[in-house]
Coordinates of C-alpha atoms and ligand atoms in Angstrom, one line a residue:
M17 CA 0.0 0.0 0.0
A18 CA 2.9 2.4 0.6
H19 CA 4.9 4.1 -2.3
A20 CA 8.4 5.2 -1.6
D21 CA 8.3 8.0 -4.2
K22 CA 5.1 9.7 -2.8
P23 CA 4.4 11.2 0.6
F24 CA 2.6 8.6 2.7
D25 CA -1.2 9.1 2.7
L26 CA -2.3 7.8 6.0
T27 CA -6.0 8.7 5.5
R28 CA -6.1 6.6 2.3
Y29 CA -4.1 3.8 4.0
L30 CA -6.6 3.6 6.9
R31 CA -9.6 3.8 4.6
T32 CA -8.3 0.8 2.6
S33 CA -7.2 -1.2 5.7
N34 CA -10.5 -0.5 7.5
A35 CA -12.5 -1.5 4.5
A36 CA -10.5 -4.8 4.2
V37 CA -10.9 -5.5 7.9
N38 CA -14.6 -4.7 8.0
H39 CA -15.3 -6.9 4.9
A40 CA -13.4 -9.8 6.5
L41 CA -15.1 -9.4 9.9
K42 CA -18.5 -9.5 8.2
R43 CA -17.5 -12.7 6.6
F44 CA -16.0 -14.3 9.6
L45 CA -18.9 -13.6 12.0
P46 CA -22.2 -15.5 11.9
S47 CA -24.8 -13.3 10.3
A48 CA -27.3 -11.4 12.5
A49 CA -30.0 -13.7 11.4
T50 CA -28.2 -16.8 12.6
A51 CA -29.6 -18.3 15.7
P52 CA -29.3 -17.2 18.5
S53 CA -29.9 -14.1 16.6
T54 CA -30.0 -11.7 19.6
L55 CA -26.5 -12.8 20.4
H56 CA -25.1 -12.3 16.9
K57 CA -26.9 -9.0 16.7
A58 CA -25.2 -7.9 19.9
M59 CA -21.8 -9.1 18.8
R60 CA -22.1 -7.2 15.5
Y61 CA -23.6 -4.1 17.2
S62 CA -20.4 -3.4 19.1
L63 CA -18.1 -4.7 16.4
F64 CA -19.5 -2.4 13.7
A65 CA -20.3 0.5 16.0
G66 CA -17.4 2.6 14.5
G67 CA -14.2 1.8 16.4
K68 CA -11.0 3.3 15.0
R69 CA -9.6 -0.1 14.1
M70 CA -6.1 1.0 15.3
R71 CA -5.0 -2.5 16.2
P72 CA -5.8 -4.1 12.9
A73 CA -4.2 -1.2 11.1
L74 CA -1.1 -1.7 13.2
L75 CA -1.1 -5.4 12.5
L76 CA -1.4 -4.9 8.7
A77 CA 1.3 -2.3 8.7
A78 CA 3.6 -4.5 10.7
A79 CA 3.0 -7.3 8.2
E80 CA 3.7 -4.9 5.3
A81 CA 7.0 -3.7 7.0
C82 CA 8.1 -7.4 6.9
G83 CA 7.2 -7.9 3.3
G84 CA 3.9 -9.7 4.0
S85 CA 0.5 -9.4 2.5
V86 CA -2.8 -8.0 3.7
V87 CA -4.6 -11.3 2.8
N88 CA -2.3 -13.3 5.1
A89 CA -2.5 -10.8 7.9
L90 CA -6.3 -10.3 7.8
P91 CA -7.4 -13.2 10.1
A92 CA -5.1 -12.1 12.9
A93 CA -6.2 -8.5 12.4
C94 CA -9.8 -9.5 12.8
A95 CA -9.0 -11.7 15.8
V96 CA -7.3 -8.9 17.6
E97 CA -10.3 -6.5 16.9
C98 CA -12.7 -9.1 18.3
I99 CA -10.6 -9.4 21.5
H100 CA -10.5 -5.6 21.8
T101 CA -14.3 -5.3 21.3
Y102 CA -15.0 -7.9 23.8
S103 CA -12.8 -6.2 26.3
L104 CA -14.7 -2.9 25.7
I105 CA -18.1 -4.5 26.1
H106 CA -17.1 -6.1 29.4
D107 CA -15.3 -2.9 30.5
D108 CA -18.5 -0.9 30.1
L109 CA -20.6 -3.3 32.2
P110 CA -22.3 -2.0 35.4
S111 CA -20.0 -4.3 37.5
M112 CA -16.9 -2.7 35.8
D113 CA -16.8 0.9 34.5
N114 CA -20.6 1.2 34.2
D115 CA -20.7 3.2 31.1
D116 CA -23.6 4.3 28.8
L117 CA -21.7 5.4 25.7
R118 CA -19.1 3.6 23.5
R119 CA -18.1 4.3 20.0
G120 CA -20.7 7.1 19.9
K121 CA -23.5 4.7 20.6
P122 CA -25.3 3.3 23.7
T123 CA -23.2 0.6 25.2
N124 CA -24.0 -3.1 24.5
H125 CA -25.7 -3.8 27.9
K126 CA -27.8 -0.6 27.4
V127 CA -29.2 -2.0 24.2
Y128 CA -29.3 -5.8 24.8
G129 CA -29.2 -6.0 28.6
E130 CA -26.4 -7.2 30.9
G131 CA -26.8 -10.9 30.3
I132 CA -26.6 -10.7 26.5
A133 CA -23.7 -8.1 26.7
I134 CA -21.7 -10.5 28.9
L135 CA -22.4 -13.4 26.4
A136 CA -21.6 -11.2 23.4
G137 CA -18.2 -10.4 24.9
D138 CA -17.6 -14.0 25.7
A139 CA -18.6 -15.1 22.2
L140 CA -16.3 -12.5 20.6
L141 CA -13.4 -13.7 22.7
T142 CA -14.0 -17.3 21.5
Q143 CA -14.6 -16.2 18.0
A144 CA -11.3 -14.5 17.9
F145 CA -9.5 -17.8 18.2
E146 CA -11.6 -19.4 15.6
I147 CA -10.8 -16.6 13.2
L148 CA -7.1 -16.9 14.1
T149 CA -7.1 -20.5 12.9
H150 CA -7.8 -19.1 9.4
S151 CA -4.3 -17.6 9.4
K152 CA -1.7 -19.4 7.2
A153 CA 1.2 -20.9 9.2
T154 CA 4.5 -19.7 7.9
Q155 CA 7.9 -21.3 8.0
R156 CA 8.9 -19.7 11.3
Y157 CA 5.5 -19.4 13.0
S158 CA 3.0 -22.3 13.4
H159 CA -0.7 -22.0 14.3
R160 CA 0.4 -23.0 17.8
E161 CA 2.7 -19.9 18.1
L162 CA -0.1 -17.6 16.8
V163 CA -2.6 -18.9 19.3
L164 CA -0.1 -18.7 22.1
E165 CA 0.7 -15.1 21.2
L166 CA -2.9 -14.0 21.3
S167 CA -3.9 -16.0 24.3
R168 CA -1.0 -14.7 26.3
A169 CA -1.6 -11.1 25.4
S170 CA -5.3 -11.3 26.3
G171 CA -5.1 -13.6 29.3
S172 CA -4.8 -13.5 33.1
L173 CA -1.2 -12.3 33.1
Q174 CA -1.7 -9.4 30.6
L175 CA -5.0 -7.8 29.4
I176 CA -7.1 -9.2 32.2
A177 CA -4.3 -8.6 34.9
G178 CA -4.3 -5.0 33.8
Q179 CA -8.1 -4.8 34.2
V180 CA -7.9 -6.4 37.7
A181 CA -5.2 -3.9 38.8
D182 CA -7.2 -1.1 37.3
L183 CA -10.4 -2.1 39.3
E184 CA -8.4 -2.7 42.5
G185 CA -6.7 0.7 42.1
E186 CA -9.8 2.8 41.9
G187 CA -10.0 5.4 44.7
K188 CA -6.4 4.7 45.7
K189 CA -3.3 6.8 45.3
L190 CA -1.1 4.8 42.9
S191 CA 2.7 5.2 42.2
L192 CA 3.9 5.8 38.7
S193 CA 5.4 2.3 38.7
K194 CA 2.0 0.7 39.6
L195 CA 0.4 2.8 36.8
L196 CA 3.0 1.6 34.4
Y197 CA 2.2 -2.0 35.5
I198 CA -1.5 -1.3 34.6
H199 CA -0.8 0.3 31.3
K200 CA 1.6 -2.4 30.1
R201 CA -1.1 -5.0 30.6
K202 CA -4.4 -3.2 30.1
T203 CA -3.4 -1.5 26.9
S204 CA 0.1 -2.1 25.7
A205 CA -0.1 -6.0 25.7
L206 CA -2.7 -6.1 23.0
L207 CA -1.2 -3.4 20.8
C208 CA 2.2 -5.1 21.1
S209 CA 0.6 -8.4 20.2
A210 CA -1.0 -6.8 17.1
S211 CA 2.3 -5.6 16.0
R212 CA 4.0 -9.0 16.6
L213 CA 1.2 -10.9 14.9
G214 CA 1.5 -8.8 11.9
G215 CA 5.2 -9.7 11.6
M216 CA 4.5 -13.3 12.4
S217 CA 1.9 -13.5 9.5
A218 CA 4.7 -12.3 7.3
N219 CA 7.2 -14.9 8.5
C220 CA 9.3 -12.1 10.1
T221 CA 12.9 -12.7 11.1
P222 CA 13.8 -12.8 14.9
T223 CA 15.4 -9.3 14.6
Q224 CA 12.1 -8.0 13.0
L225 CA 10.0 -9.6 15.7
R226 CA 12.1 -8.0 18.4
A227 CA 11.8 -4.6 16.7
L228 CA 8.0 -5.0 16.4
T229 CA 7.8 -6.0 20.1
D230 CA 9.7 -3.0 21.2
F231 CA 7.7 -0.7 18.8
G232 CA 4.3 -2.2 19.9
Y233 CA 5.2 -1.9 23.6
H234 CA 6.1 1.8 23.4
I235 CA 3.2 2.6 21.1
G236 CA 0.9 0.8 23.5
L237 CA 2.1 2.8 26.5
A238 CA 1.9 6.1 24.6
F239 CA -1.7 5.2 23.5
Q240 CA -2.8 4.9 27.1
V241 CA -1.1 8.1 28.2
I242 CA -2.9 9.9 25.3
D243 CA -6.1 8.2 26.3
D244 CA -5.8 9.5 29.8
I245 CA -5.1 13.0 28.5
L246 CA -8.1 12.9 26.1
D247 CA -10.3 11.8 29.0
V248 CA -9.7 15.2 30.6
T249 CA -9.4 17.5 27.5
Q250 CA -12.1 16.3 25.1
T251 CA -15.9 16.1 25.1
S252 CA -17.9 12.8 25.3
E253 CA -19.2 13.7 21.8
K254 CA -15.7 13.9 20.4
L255 CA -14.6 10.7 22.1
G256 CA -17.7 8.7 21.5
K257 CA -17.4 7.6 25.1
T258 CA -18.0 9.3 28.4
A259 CA -15.3 11.9 29.0
G260 CA -14.1 12.7 32.5
K261 CA -14.7 9.1 33.7
D262 CA -11.2 8.8 35.3
I263 CA -11.7 11.6 37.7
A264 CA -15.3 10.4 38.5
A265 CA -14.0 6.9 39.2
Q266 CA -11.0 8.3 41.2
K267 CA -8.7 6.5 38.8
A268 CA -4.9 7.3 39.0
T269 CA -3.7 8.5 35.5
Y270 CA -0.6 10.2 34.2
P271 CA -2.4 13.6 34.1
S272 CA -3.6 13.2 37.7
I273 CA -0.1 12.3 38.9
V274 CA 2.2 14.4 36.8
G275 CA -0.1 16.9 35.1
I276 CA -1.2 17.3 31.4
E277 CA 2.0 19.0 30.1
K278 CA 4.4 16.4 31.5
S279 CA 2.1 13.6 30.3
R280 CA 2.3 15.0 26.8
Q281 CA 6.1 14.9 27.0
I282 CA 6.0 11.3 28.3
A283 CA 3.8 10.3 25.4
A284 CA 6.1 12.0 22.9
Q285 CA 9.1 10.3 24.5
L286 CA 7.4 6.9 24.3
T287 CA 6.6 7.5 20.6
A288 CA 10.2 8.5 20.0
N289 CA 11.3 5.2 21.5
A290 CA 8.8 3.4 19.2
F291 CA 10.3 5.2 16.2
A292 CA 13.8 4.2 17.3
A293 CA 12.7 0.5 17.6
L294 CA 12.0 0.6 13.8
K295 CA 15.6 1.1 12.9
P296 CA 16.1 -2.5 11.6
F297 CA 13.5 -1.7 8.9
K298 CA 15.8 1.0 7.5
G299 CA 13.1 3.5 6.7
K300 CA 10.8 0.9 5.1
A301 CA 8.2 0.9 7.9
T302 CA 6.5 4.0 6.6
A303 CA 3.0 2.9 7.6
L304 CA 4.0 2.1 11.1
E305 CA 5.8 5.4 11.5
A306 CA 2.7 7.3 10.2
L307 CA 0.4 5.3 12.6
A308 CA 2.7 6.1 15.5
Q309 CA 2.4 9.8 14.7
L310 CA -1.3 9.6 14.4
L311 CA -1.7 7.8 17.8
L312 CA 0.4 10.6 19.4
H313 CA -1.6 13.4 17.9
R314 CA -5.1 11.9 17.8
D315 CA -8.0 13.8 19.3
N316 CA -10.4 10.9 19.9
Ligands
GRG27 C1 -12.8 -10.5 31.5 C2 -14.7 -9.4 32.7 C3 -13.5 -9.3 31.8 C4 -13.1 -8.1 31.4 C5 -12.0 -7.8 30.5 C6 -9.6 -6.5 29.8 C7 -10.9 -5.7 29.9 C8 -12.1 -6.4 30.3 C9 -11.0 -4.5 29.7 C10 -9.8 -3.6 29.3 C11 -10.4 -2.6 28.3 C12 -9.8 -1.3 28.3 C13 -10.7 -0.2 28.6 C14 -8.5 -1.1 27.9 C15 -7.9 0.2 27.8 C16 -7.5 0.3 26.3 C17 -8.2 1.4 25.6 C18 -7.7 2.8 25.8 C19 -9.2 1.1 24.8 C20 -9.8 2.1 23.8 O1 -9.3 1.8 22.6 P1 -9.6 2.6 21.3 O2 -9.5 4.1 21.6 O3 -11.1 2.3 21.0 O4 -8.8 2.1 20.1 P2 -12.0 2.1 19.7 O5 -13.4 2.2 20.1 O6 -11.6 3.2 18.8 O7 -11.7 0.7 19.1

């Protein structure tokens, strides 16, 4: 998708990658009419509610940086988006963040009720691994390695561990190192895994995989710092989710601990570290660089 002789057009890139991901997701998921249709409607409701599709874009860009194809990377890109969407549905539940708005629409449990929302999240989590089996194994990475990669990133030591620490930290004064522990797991683990899975779908070399790990890790941390800044600087309308939630829930965030300006500097430094990680690609990871910039400067 990238052309060395032209300035990189990220808007066009995202339009193309999002269309490919949406088309594949529609095919991978049971139709809304398939029984139990309430469940499949609920799964599709959140999946197609208008998320930014940053994780799939990152995955496709990582594949491209390693000389891979969109076709081979698409199953993993869809799998990661299913995991991400499940985590948002569950995060919004009354027993978690208790939110009414997500991706600019009423949250899943507001529309379908709590029981169906829990089950839609569960089903998306399971669906993710079924979709992942549609990936092609490569010379260096078997299906076992792909499944291990995604299950580790989304399991009890990473994504869910982050959510547990986040829940348990509410109303408490947290140190920066505890906050880093949460961000690494709650946010960075899945973004990092997206970056790694993109490389793996393209049979990346060990050096490339290390670079993508380092890149994804730093991008993931920057993403959450920016998310925390946006929570206090943007409106709910702009974010498509309730703004100001962190203060209301008494959550420790970078802005609450070090202030907004320092938080911006930290996000910029993390992005610079992510850029530095791309050195082995010798300037050929244009889409990854453009995405890193977008994530740093995003306003929703
Ligand atoms: C297992 C009960 C149970 C729950 C798991 C792990 C988890 C629930 C929730 C964590 C979800 C969470 C809020 C992570 C933070 C990452 C983050 C900032 C997500 C928002 O990502 P965007 O901005 O969202 O990419 P869109 O809607 O654009 O896809």
